[in-house]
PDB file of N, CA and C in Angstrom:
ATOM      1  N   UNK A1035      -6.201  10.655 -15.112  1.00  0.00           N
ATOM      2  CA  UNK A1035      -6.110  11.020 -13.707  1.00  0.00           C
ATOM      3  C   UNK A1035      -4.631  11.044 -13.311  1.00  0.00           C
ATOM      4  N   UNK A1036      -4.366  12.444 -12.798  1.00  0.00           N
ATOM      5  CA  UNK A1036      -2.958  12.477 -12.116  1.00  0.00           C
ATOM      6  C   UNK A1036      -2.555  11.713 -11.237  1.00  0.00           C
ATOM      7  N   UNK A1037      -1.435  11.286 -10.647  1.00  0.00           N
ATOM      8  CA  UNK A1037      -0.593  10.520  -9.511  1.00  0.00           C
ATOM      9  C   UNK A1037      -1.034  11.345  -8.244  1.00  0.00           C
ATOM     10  N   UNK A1038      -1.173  12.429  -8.282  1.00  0.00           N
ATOM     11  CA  UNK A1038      -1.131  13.297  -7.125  1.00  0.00           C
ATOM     12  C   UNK A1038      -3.352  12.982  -6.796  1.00  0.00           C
ATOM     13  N   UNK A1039      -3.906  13.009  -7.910  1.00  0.00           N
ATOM     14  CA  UNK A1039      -5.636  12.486  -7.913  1.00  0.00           C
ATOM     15  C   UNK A1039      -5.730  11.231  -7.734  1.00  0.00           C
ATOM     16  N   UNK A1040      -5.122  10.302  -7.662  1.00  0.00           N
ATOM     17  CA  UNK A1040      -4.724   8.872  -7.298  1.00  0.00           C
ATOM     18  C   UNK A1040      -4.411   8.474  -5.767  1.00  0.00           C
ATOM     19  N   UNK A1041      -3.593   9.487  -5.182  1.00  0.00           N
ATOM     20  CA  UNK A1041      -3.086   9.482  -3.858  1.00  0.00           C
ATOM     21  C   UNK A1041      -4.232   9.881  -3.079  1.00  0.00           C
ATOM     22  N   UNK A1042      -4.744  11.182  -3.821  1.00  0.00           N
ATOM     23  CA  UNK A1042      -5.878  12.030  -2.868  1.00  0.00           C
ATOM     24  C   UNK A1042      -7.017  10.804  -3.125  1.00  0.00           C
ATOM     25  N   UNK A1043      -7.728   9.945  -4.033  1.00  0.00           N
ATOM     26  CA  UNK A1043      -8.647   9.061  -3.619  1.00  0.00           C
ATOM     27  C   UNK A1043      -8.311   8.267  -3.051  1.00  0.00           C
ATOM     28  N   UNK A1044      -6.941   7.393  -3.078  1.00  0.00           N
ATOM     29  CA  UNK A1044      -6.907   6.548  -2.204  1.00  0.00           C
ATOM     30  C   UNK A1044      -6.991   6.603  -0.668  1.00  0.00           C
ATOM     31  N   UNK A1045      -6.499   8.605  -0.318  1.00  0.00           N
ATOM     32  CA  UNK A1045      -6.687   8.551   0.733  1.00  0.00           C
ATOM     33  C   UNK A1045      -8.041   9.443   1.451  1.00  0.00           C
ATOM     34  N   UNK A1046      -8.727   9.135   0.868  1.00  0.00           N
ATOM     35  CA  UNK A1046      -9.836  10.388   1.001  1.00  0.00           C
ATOM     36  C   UNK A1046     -10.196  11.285   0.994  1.00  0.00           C
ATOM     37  N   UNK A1047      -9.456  12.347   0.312  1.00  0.00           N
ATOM     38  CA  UNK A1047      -9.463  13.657   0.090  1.00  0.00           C
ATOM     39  C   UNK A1047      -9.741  14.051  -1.321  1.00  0.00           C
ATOM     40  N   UNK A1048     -11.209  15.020  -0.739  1.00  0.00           N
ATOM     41  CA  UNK A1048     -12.132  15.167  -2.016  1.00  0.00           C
ATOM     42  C   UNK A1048     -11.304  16.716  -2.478  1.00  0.00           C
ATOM     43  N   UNK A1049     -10.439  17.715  -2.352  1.00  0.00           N
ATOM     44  CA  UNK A1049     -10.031  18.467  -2.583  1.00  0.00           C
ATOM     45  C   UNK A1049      -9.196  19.329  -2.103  1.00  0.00           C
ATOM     46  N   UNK A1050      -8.306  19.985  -2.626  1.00  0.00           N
ATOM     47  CA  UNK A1050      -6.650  20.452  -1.808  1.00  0.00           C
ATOM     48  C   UNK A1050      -7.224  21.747  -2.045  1.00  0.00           C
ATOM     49  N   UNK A1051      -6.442  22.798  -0.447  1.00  0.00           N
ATOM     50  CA  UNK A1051      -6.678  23.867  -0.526  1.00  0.00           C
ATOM     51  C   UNK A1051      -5.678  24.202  -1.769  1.00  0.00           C
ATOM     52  N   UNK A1052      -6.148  25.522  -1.853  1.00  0.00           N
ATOM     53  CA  UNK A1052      -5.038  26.235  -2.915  1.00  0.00           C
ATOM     54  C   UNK A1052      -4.658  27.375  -1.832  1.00  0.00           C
ATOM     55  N   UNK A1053      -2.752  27.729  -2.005  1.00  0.00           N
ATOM     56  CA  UNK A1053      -2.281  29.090  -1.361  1.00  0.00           C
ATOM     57  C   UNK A1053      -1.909  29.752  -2.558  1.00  0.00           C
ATOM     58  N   UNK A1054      -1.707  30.814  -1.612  1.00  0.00           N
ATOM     59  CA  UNK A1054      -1.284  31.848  -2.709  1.00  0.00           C
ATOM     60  C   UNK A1054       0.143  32.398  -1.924  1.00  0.00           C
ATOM     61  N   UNK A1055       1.152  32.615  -2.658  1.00  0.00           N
ATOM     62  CA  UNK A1055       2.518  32.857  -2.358  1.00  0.00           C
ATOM     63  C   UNK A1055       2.706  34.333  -2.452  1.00  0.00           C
ATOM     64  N   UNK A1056       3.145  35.150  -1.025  1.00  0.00           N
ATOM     65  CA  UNK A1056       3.920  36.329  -1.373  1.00  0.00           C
ATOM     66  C   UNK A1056       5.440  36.063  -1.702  1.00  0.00           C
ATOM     67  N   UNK A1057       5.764  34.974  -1.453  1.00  0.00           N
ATOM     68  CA  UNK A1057       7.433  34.988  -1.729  1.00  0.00           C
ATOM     69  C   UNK A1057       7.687  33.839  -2.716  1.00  0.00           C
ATOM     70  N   UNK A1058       7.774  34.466  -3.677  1.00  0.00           N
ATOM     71  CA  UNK A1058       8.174  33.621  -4.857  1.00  0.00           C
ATOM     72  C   UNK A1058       9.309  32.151  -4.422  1.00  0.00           C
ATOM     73  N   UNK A1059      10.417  32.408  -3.761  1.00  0.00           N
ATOM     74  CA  UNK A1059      11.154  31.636  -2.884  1.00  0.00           C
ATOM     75  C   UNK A1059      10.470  30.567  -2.351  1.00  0.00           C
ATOM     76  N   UNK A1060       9.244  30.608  -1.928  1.00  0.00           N
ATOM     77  CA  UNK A1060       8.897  29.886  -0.976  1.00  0.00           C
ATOM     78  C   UNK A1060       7.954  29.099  -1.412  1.00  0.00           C
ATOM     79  N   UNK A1061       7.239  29.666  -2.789  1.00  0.00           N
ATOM     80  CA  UNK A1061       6.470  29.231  -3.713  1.00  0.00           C
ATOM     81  C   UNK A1061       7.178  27.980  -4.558  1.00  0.00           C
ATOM     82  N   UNK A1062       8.436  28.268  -4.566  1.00  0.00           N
ATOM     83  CA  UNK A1062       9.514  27.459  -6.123  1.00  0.00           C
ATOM     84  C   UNK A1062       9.663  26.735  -5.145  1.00  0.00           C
ATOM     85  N   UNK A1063       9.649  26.381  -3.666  1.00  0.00           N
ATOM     86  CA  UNK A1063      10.504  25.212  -2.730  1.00  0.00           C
ATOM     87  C   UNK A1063       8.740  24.056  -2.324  1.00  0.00           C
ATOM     88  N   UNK A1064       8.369  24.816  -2.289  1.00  0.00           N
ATOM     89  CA  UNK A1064       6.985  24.070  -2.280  1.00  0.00           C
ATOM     90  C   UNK A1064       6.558  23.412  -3.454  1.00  0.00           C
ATOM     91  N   UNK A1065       6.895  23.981  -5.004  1.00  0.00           N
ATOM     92  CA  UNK A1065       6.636  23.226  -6.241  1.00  0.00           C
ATOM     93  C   UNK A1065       7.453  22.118  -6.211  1.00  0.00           C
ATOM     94  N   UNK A1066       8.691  22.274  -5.596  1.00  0.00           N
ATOM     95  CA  UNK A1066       9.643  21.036  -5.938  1.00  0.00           C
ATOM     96  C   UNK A1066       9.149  19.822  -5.000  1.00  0.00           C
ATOM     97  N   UNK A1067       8.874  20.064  -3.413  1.00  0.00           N
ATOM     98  CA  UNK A1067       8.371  19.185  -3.447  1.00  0.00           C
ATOM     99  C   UNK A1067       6.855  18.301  -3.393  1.00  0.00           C
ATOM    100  N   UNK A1068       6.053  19.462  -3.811  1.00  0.00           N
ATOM    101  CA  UNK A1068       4.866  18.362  -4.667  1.00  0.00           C
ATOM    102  C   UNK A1068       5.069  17.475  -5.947  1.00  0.00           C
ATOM    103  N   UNK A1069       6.395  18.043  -6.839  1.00  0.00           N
ATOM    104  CA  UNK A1069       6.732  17.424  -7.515  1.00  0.00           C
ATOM    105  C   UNK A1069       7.544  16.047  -7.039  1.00  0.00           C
ATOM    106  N   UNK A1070       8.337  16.395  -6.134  1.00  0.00           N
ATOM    107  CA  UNK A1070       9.214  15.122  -5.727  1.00  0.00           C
ATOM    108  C   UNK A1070       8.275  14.208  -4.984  1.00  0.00           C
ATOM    109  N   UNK A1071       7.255  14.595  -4.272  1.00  0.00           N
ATOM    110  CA  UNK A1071       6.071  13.494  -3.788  1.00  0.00           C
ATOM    111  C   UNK A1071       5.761  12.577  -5.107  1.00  0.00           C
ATOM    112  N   UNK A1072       5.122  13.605  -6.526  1.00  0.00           N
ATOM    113  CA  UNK A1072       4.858  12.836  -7.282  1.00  0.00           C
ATOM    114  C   UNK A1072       5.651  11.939  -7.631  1.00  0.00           C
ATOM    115  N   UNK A1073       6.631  12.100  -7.826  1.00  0.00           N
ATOM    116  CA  UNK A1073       7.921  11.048  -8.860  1.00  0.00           C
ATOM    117  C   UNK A1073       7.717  10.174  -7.267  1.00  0.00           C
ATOM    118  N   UNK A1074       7.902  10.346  -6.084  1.00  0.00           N
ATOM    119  CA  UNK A1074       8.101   9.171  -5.358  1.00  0.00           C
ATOM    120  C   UNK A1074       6.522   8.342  -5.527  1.00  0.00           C
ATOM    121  N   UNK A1075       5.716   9.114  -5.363  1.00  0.00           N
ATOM    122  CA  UNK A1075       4.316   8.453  -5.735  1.00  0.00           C
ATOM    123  C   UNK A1075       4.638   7.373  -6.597  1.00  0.00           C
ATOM    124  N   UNK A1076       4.788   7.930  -7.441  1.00  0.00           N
ATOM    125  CA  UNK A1076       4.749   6.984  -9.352  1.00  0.00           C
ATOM    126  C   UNK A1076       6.060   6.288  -8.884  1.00  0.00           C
ATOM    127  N   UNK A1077       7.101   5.920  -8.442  1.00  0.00           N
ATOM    128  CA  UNK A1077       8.105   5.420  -8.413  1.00  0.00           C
ATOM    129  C   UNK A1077       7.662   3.907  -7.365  1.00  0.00           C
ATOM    130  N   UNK A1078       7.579   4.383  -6.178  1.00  0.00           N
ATOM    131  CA  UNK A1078       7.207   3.024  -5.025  1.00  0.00           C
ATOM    132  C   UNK A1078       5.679   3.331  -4.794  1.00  0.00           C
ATOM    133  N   UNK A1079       4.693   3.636  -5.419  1.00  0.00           N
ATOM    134  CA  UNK A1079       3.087   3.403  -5.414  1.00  0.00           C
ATOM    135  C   UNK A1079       2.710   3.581  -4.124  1.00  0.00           C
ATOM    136  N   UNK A1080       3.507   4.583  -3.203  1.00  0.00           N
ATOM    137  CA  UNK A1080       2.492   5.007  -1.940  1.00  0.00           C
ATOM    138  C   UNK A1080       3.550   6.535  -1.179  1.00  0.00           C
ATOM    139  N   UNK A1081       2.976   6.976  -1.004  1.00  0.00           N
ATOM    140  CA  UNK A1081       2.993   7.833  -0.157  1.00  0.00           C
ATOM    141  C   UNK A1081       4.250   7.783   1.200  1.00  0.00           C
ATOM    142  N   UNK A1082       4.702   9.074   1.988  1.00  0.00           N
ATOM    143  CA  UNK A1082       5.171   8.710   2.985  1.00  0.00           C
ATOM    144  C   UNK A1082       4.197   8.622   4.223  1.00  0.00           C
ATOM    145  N   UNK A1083       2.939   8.710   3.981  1.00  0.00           N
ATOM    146  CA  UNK A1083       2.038   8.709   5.344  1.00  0.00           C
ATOM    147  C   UNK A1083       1.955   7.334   5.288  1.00  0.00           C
ATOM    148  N   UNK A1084       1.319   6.285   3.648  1.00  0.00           N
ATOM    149  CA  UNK A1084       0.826   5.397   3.481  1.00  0.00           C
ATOM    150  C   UNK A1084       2.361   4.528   4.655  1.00  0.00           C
ATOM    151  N   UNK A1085       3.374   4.850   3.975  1.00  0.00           N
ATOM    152  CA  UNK A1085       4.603   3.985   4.548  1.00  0.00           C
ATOM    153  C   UNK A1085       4.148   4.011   6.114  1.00  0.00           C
ATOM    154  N   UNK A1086       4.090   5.364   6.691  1.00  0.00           N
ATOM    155  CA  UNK A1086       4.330   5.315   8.120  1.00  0.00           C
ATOM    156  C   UNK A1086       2.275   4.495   8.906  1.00  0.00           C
ATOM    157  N   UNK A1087       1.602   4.710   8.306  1.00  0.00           N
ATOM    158  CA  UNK A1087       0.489   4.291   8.954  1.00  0.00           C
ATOM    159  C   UNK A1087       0.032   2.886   8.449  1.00  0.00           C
ATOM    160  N   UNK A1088       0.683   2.665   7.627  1.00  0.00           N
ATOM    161  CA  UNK A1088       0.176   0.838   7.200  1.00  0.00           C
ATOM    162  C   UNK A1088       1.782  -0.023   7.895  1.00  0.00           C
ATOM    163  N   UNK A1089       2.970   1.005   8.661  1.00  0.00           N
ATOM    164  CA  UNK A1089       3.463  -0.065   8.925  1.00  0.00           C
ATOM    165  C   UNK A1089       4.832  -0.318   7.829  1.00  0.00           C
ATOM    166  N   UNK A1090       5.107   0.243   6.768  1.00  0.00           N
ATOM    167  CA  UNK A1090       5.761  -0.391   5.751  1.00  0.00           C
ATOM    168  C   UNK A1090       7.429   0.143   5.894  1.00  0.00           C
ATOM    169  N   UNK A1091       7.629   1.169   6.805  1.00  0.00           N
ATOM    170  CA  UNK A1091       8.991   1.682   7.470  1.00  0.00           C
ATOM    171  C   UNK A1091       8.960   2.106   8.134  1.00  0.00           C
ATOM    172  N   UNK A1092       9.489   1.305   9.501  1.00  0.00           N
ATOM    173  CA  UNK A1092       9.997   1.825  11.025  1.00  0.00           C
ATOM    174  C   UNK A1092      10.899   2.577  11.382  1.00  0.00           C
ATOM    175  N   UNK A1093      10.850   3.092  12.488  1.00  0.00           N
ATOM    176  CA  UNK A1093      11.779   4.564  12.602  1.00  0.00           C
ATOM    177  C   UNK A1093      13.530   4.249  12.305  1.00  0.00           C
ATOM    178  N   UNK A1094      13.784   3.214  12.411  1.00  0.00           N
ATOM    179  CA  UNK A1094      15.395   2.790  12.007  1.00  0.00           C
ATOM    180  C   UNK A1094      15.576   3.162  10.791  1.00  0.00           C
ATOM    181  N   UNK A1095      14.729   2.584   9.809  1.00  0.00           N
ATOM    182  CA  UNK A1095      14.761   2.849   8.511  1.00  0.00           C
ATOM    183  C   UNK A1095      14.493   4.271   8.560  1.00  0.00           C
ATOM    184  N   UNK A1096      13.904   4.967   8.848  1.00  0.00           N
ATOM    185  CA  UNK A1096      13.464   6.233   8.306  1.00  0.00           C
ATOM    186  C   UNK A1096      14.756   7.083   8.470  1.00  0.00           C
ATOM    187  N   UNK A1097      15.570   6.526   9.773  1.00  0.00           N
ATOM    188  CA  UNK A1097      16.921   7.388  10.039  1.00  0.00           C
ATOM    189  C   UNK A1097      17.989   6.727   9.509  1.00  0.00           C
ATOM    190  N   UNK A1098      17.661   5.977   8.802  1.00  0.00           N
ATOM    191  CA  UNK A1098      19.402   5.204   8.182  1.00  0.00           C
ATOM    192  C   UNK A1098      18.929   6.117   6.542  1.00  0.00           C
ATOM    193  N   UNK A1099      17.522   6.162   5.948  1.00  0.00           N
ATOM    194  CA  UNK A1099      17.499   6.709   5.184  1.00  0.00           C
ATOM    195  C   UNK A1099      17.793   8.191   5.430  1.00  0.00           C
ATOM    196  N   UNK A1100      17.854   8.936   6.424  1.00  0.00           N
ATOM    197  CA  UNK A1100      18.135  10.187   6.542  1.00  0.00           C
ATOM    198  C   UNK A1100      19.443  10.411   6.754  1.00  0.00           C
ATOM    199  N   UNK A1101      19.954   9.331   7.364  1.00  0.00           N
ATOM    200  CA  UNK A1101      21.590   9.603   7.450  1.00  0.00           C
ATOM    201  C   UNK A1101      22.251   9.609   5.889  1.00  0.00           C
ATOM    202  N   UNK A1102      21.604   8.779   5.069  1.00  0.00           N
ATOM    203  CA  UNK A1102      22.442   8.191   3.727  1.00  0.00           C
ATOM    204  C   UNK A1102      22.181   9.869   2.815  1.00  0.00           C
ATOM    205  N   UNK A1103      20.458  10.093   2.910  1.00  0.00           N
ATOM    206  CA  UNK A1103      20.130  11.444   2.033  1.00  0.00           C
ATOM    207  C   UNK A1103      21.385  12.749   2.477  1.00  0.00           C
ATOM    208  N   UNK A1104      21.809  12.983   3.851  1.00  0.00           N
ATOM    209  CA  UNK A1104      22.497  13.259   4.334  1.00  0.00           C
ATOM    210  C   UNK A1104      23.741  13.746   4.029  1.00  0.00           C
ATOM    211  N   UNK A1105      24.219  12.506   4.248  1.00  0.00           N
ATOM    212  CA  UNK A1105      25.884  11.838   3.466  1.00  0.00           C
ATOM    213  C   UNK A1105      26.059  12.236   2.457  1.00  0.00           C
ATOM    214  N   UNK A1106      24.691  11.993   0.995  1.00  0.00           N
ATOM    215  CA  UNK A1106      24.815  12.288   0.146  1.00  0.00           C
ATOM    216  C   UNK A1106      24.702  13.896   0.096  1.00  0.00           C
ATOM    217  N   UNK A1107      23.846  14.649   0.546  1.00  0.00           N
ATOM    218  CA  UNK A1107      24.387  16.493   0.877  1.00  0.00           C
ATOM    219  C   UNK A1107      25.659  16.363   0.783  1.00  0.00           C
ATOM    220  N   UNK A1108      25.919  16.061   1.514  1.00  0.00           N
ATOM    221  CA  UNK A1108      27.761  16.525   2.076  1.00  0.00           C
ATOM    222  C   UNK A1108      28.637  16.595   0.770  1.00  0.00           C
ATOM    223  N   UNK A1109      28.290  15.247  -0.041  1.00  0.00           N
ATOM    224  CA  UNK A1109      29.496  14.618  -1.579  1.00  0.00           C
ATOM    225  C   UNK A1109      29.041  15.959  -2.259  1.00  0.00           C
ATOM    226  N   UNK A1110      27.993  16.250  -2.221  1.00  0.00           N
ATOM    227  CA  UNK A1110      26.914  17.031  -3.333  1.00  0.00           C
ATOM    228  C   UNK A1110      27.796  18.409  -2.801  1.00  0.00           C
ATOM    229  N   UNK A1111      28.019  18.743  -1.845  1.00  0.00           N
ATOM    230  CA  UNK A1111      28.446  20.531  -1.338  1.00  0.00           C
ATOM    231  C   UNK A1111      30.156  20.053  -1.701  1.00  0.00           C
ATOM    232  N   UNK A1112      30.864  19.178  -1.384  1.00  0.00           N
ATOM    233  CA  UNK A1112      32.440  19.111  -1.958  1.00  0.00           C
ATOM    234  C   UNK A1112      32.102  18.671  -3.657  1.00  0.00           C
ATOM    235  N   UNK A1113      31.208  18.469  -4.172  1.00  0.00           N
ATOM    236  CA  UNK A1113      31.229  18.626  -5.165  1.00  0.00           C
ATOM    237  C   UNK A1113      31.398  19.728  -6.189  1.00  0.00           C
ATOM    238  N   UNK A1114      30.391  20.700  -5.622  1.00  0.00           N
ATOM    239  CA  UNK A1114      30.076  21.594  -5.735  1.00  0.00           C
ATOM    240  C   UNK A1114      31.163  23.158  -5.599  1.00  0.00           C
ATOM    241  N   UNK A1115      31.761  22.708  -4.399  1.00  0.00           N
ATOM    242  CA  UNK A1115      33.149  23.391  -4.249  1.00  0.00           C
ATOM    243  C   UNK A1115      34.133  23.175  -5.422  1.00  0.00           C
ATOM    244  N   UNK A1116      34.331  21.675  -5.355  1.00  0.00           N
ATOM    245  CA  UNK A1116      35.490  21.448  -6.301  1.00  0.00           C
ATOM    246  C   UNK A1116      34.890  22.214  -7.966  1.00  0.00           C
ATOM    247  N   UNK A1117      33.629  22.256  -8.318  1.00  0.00           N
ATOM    248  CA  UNK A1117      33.482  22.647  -9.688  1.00  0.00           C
ATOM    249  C   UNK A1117      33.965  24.316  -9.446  1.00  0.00           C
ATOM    250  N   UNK A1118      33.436  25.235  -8.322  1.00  0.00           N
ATOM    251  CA  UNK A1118      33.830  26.479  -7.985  1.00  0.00           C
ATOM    252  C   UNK A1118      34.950  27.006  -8.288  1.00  0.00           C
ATOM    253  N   UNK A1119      36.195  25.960  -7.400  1.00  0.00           N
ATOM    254  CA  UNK A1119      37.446  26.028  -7.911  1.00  0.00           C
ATOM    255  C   UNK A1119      37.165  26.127  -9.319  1.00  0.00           C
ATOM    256  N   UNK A1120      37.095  25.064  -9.851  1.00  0.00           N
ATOM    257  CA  UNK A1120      37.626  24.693 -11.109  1.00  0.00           C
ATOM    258  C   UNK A1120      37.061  26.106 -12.056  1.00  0.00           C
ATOM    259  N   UNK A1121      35.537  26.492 -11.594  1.00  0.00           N
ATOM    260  CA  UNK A1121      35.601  27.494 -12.434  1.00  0.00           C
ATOM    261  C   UNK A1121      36.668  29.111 -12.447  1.00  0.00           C
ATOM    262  N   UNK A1122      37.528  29.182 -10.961  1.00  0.00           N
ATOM    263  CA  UNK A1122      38.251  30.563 -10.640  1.00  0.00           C
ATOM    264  C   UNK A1122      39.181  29.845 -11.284  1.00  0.00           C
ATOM    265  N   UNK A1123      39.634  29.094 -11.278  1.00  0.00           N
ATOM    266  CA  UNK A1123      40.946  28.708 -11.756  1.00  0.00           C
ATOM    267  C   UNK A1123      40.982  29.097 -13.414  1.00  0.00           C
ATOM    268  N   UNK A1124      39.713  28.555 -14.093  1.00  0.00           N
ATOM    269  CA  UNK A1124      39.852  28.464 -15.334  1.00  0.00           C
ATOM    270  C   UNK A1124      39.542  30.130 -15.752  1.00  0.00           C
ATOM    271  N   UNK A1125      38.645  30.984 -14.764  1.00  0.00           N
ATOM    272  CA  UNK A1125      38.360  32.308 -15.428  1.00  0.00           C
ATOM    273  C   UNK A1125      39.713  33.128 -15.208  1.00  0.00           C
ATOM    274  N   UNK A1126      40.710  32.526 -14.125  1.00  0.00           N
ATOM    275  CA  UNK A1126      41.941  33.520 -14.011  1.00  0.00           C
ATOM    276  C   UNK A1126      43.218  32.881 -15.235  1.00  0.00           C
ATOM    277  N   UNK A1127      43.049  32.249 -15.524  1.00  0.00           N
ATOM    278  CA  UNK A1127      43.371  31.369 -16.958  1.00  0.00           C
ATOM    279  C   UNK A1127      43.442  32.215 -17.745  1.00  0.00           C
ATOM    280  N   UNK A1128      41.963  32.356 -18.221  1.00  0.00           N
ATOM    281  CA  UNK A1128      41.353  33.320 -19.103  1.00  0.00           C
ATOM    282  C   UNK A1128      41.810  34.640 -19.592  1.00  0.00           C
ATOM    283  N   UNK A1129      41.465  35.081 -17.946  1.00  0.00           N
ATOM    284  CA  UNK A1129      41.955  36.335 -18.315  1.00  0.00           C
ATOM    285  C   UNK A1129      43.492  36.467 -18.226  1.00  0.00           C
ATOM    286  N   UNK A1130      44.237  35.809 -17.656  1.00  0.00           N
ATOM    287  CA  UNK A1130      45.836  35.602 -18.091  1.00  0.00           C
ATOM    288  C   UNK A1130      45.858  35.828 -19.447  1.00  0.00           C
ATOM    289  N   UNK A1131      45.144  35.007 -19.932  1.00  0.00           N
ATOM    290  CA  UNK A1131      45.341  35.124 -22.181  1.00  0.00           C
ATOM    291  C   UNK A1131      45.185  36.479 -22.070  1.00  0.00           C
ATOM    292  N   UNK A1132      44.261  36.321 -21.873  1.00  0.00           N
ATOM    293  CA  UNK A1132      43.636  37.773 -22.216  1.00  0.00           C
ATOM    294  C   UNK A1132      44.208  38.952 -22.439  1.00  0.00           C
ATOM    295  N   UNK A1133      45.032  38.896 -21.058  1.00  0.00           N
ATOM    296  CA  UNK A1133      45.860  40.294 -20.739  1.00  0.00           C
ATOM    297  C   UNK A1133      47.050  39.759 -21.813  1.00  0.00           C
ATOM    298  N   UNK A1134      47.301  38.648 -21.956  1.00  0.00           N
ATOM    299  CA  UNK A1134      48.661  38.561 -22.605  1.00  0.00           C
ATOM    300  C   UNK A1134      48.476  39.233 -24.304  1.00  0.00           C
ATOM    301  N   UNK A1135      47.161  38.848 -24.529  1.00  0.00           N
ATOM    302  CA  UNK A1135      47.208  38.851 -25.894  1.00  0.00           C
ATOM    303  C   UNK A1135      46.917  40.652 -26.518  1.00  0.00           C
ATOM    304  N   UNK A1136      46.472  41.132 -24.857  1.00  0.00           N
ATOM    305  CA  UNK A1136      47.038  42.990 -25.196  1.00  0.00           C
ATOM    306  C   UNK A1136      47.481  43.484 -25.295  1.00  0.00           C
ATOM    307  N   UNK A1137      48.579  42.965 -24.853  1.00  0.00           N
ATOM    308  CA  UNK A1137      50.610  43.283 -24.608  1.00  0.00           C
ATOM    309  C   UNK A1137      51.045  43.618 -25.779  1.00  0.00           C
TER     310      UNK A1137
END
């Protein structure tokens, strides 16, 4: 029995609709996070409903965790820049040899 058939008995649900995707886009953002439910499933053994209706994280927490997921975006996009650079820098490199070695 799956993590995701584990969640649905514990919470009473005898069966999930199925959609069907015209936009592939929208299809791949929806796989990721039924997947990321699962890994949090299997990781802390409940759900984010279970958290919010048994009580187990109050709205402070829910926004100090959203500020931190957040924060972490931000490192993740100057990260992301700095590799950008690093890749123009290194392809105008490149082709510097490049041209030199036609000369």
């Amino acid at each position: 029995m799956s993590s995701r058939e584990i969640s649905d008995a514990k919470s009473g649900i005898m069966a999930r609709k199925s959609y069907g995707f015209r936009d592939p886009v929208v299809k791949n953002v929806v796989d990721k996070f039924v997947s990321r439910s699962d890994v949090g499933f299997e990781k802390y053994g409940s759900t984010l409903d279970d958290e919010r209706r048994l009580k187990m994280k109050g709205l402070t927490k829910y926004l100090n965790d959203i500020q931190e997921e957040l924060m972490d975006a931000v490192l993740y996009i100057q990260a992301a820049r700095e590799e950008l650079q690093d890749l123009s820098e290194e392809s105008l490199i490149d082709k510097f040899r490049y041209d030199e070695e036609e000369v």
